[in-house]
JSON list of C-alpha atoms in Angstrom, two decimals:
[
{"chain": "W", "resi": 1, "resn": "UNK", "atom": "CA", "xyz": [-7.61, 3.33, 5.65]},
{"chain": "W", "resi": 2, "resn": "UNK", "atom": "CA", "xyz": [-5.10, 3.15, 3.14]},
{"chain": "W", "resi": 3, "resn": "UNK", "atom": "CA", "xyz": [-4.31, -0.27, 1.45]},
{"chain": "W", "resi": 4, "resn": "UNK", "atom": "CA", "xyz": [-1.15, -1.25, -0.49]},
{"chain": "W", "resi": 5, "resn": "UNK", "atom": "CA", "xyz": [-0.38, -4.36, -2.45]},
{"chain": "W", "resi": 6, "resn": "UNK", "atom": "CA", "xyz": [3.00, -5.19, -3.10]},
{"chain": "W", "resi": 7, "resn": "UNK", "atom": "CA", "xyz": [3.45, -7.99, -5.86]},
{"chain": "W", "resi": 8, "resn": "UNK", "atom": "CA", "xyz": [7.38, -9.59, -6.15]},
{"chain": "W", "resi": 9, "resn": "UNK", "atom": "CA", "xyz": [7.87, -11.80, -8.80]},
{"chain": "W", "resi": 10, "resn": "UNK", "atom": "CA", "xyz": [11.87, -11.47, -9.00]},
{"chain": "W", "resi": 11, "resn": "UNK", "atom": "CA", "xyz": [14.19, -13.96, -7.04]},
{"chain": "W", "resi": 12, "resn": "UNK", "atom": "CA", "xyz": [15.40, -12.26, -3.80]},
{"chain": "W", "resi": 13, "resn": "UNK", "atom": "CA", "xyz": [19.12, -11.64, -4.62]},
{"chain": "W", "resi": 14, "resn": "UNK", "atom": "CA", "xyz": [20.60, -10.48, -7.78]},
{"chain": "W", "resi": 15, "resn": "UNK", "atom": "CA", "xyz": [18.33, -7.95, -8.47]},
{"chain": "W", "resi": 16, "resn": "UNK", "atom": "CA", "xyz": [17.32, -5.04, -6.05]},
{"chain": "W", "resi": 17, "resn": "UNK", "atom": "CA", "xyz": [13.72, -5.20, -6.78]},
{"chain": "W", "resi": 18, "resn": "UNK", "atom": "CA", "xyz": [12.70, -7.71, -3.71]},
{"chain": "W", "resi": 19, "resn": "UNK", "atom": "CA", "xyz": [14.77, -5.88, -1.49]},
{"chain": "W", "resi": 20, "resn": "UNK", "atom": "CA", "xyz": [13.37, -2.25, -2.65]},
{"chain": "W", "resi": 21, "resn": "UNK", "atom": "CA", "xyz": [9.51, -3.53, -2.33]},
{"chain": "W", "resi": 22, "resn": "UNK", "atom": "CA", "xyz": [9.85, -5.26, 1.09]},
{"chain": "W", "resi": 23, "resn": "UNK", "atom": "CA", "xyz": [11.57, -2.29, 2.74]},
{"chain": "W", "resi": 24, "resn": "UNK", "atom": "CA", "xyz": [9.00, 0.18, 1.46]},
{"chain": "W", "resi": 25, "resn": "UNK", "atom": "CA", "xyz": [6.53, -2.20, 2.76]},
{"chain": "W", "resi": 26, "resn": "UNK", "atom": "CA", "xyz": [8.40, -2.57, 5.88]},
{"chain": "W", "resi": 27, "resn": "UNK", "atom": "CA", "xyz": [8.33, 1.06, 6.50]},
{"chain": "W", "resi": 28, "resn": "UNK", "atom": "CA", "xyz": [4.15, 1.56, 5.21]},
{"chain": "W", "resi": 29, "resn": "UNK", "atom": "CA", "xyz": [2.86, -1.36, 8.21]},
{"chain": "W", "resi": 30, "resn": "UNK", "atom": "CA", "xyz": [4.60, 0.97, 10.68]},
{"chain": "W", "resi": 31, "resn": "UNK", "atom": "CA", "xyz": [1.74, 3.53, 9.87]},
{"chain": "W", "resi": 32, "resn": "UNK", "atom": "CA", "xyz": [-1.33, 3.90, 11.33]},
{"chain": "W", "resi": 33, "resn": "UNK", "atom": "CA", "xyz": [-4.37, 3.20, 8.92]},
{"chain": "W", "resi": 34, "resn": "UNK", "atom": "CA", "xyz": [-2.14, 1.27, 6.55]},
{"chain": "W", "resi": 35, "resn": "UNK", "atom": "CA", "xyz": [-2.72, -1.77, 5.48]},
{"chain": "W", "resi": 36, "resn": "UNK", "atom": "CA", "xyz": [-0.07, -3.81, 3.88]},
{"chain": "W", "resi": 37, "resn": "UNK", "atom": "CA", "xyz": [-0.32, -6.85, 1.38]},
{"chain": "W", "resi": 38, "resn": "UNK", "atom": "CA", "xyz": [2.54, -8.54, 0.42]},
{"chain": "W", "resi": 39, "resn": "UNK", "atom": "CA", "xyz": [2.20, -11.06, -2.66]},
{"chain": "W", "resi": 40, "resn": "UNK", "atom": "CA", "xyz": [5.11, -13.47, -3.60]},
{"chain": "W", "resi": 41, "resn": "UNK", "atom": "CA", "xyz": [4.70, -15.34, -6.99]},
{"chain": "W", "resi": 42, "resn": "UNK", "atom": "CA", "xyz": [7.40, -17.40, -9.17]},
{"chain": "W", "resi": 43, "resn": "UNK", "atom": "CA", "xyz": [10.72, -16.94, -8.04]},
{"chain": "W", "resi": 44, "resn": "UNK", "atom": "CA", "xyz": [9.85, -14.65, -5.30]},
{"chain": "W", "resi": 45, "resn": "UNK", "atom": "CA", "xyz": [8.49, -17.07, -3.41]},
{"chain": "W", "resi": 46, "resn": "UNK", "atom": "CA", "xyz": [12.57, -17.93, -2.28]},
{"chain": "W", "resi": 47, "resn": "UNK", "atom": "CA", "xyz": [12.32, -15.10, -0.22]},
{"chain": "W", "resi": 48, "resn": "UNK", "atom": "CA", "xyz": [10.24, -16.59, 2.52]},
{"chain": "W", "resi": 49, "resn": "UNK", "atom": "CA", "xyz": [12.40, -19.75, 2.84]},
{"chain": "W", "resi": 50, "resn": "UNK", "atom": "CA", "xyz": [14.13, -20.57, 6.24]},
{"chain": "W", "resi": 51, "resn": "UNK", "atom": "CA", "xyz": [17.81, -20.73, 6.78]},
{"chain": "W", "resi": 52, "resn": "UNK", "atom": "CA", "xyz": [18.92, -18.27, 3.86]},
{"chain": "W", "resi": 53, "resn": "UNK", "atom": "CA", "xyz": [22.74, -17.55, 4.28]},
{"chain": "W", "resi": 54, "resn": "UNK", "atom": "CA", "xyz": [24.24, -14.14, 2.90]},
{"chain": "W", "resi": 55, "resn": "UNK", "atom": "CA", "xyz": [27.78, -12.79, 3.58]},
{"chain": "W", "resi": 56, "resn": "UNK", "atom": "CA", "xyz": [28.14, -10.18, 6.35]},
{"chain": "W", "resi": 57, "resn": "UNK", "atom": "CA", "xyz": [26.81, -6.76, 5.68]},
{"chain": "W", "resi": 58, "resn": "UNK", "atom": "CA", "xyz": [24.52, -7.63, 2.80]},
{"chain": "W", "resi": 59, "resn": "UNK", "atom": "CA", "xyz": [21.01, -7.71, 3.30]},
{"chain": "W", "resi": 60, "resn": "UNK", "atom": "CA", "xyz": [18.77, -10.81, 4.05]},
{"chain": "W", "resi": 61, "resn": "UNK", "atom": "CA", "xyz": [15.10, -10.64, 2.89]},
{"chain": "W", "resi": 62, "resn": "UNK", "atom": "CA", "xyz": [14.33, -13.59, 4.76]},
{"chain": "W", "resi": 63, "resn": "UNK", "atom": "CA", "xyz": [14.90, -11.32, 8.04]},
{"chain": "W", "resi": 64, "resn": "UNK", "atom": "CA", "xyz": [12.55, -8.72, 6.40]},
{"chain": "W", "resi": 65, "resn": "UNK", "atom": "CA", "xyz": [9.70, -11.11, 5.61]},
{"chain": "W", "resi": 66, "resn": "UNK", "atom": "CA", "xyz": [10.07, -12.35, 9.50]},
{"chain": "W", "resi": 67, "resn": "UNK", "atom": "CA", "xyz": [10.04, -8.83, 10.52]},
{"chain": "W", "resi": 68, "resn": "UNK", "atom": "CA", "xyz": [7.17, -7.53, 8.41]},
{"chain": "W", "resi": 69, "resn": "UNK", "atom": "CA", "xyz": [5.09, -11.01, 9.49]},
{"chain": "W", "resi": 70, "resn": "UNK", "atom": "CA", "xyz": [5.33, -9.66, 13.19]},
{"chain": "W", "resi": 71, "resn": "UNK", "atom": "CA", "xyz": [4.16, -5.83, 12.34]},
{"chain": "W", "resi": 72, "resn": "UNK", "atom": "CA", "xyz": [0.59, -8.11, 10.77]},
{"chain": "W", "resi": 73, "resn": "UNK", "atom": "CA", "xyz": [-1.45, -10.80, 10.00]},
{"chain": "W", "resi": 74, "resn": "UNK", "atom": "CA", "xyz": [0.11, -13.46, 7.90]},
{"chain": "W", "resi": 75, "resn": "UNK", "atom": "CA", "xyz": [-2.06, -15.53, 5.26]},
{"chain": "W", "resi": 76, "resn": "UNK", "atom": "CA", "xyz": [-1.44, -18.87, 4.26]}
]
C-alpha cells in the first residue's frame, strides 16, 4: 500500500496551493492501495469550515474536503 501525506498550511483562497494539494489528493483516494492523509495546520485549517461562500464558477475547497471525507476515514 502506498501512503501519502498532504500537509496545507496556506489559507484556502488567494493562493492556489490548497486548491492544487486537495485535488491531487482527491484524485490519489480514488486508487486502490492508496492511502491518503490530509493535514491542515495554521491558516489552512479555514478550509474545513461550514458555509464558505465563493462566486459562481470558482472553486470551493470546502466542497473538496466534504468530498474527500466521504472517499475515507476522517480523524478528529
Amino acid at each position: 500500500m502506498k501512503k501519502f501525506l498532504f500537509v496545507i498550511n496556506d489559507a484556502p483562497y488567494g493562493d492556489e496551493r490548497p486548491y492544487n494539494a486537495m485535488r491531487h489528493a482527491i484524485n490519489l483516494v480514488k486508487r486502490d492501495e492508496v492511502q491518503v492523509m490530509v493535514f491542515l495546520v495554521a491558516d489552512a485549517v479555514y478550509c474545513a469550515r461550514k458555509a464558505q461562500k465563493t462566486p459562481d464558477g470558482y472553486y470551493n475547497i470546502e466542497r473538496m474536503v466534504k468530498s474527500l471525507t466521504k472517499r475515507g476515514k476522517v480523524a478528529t
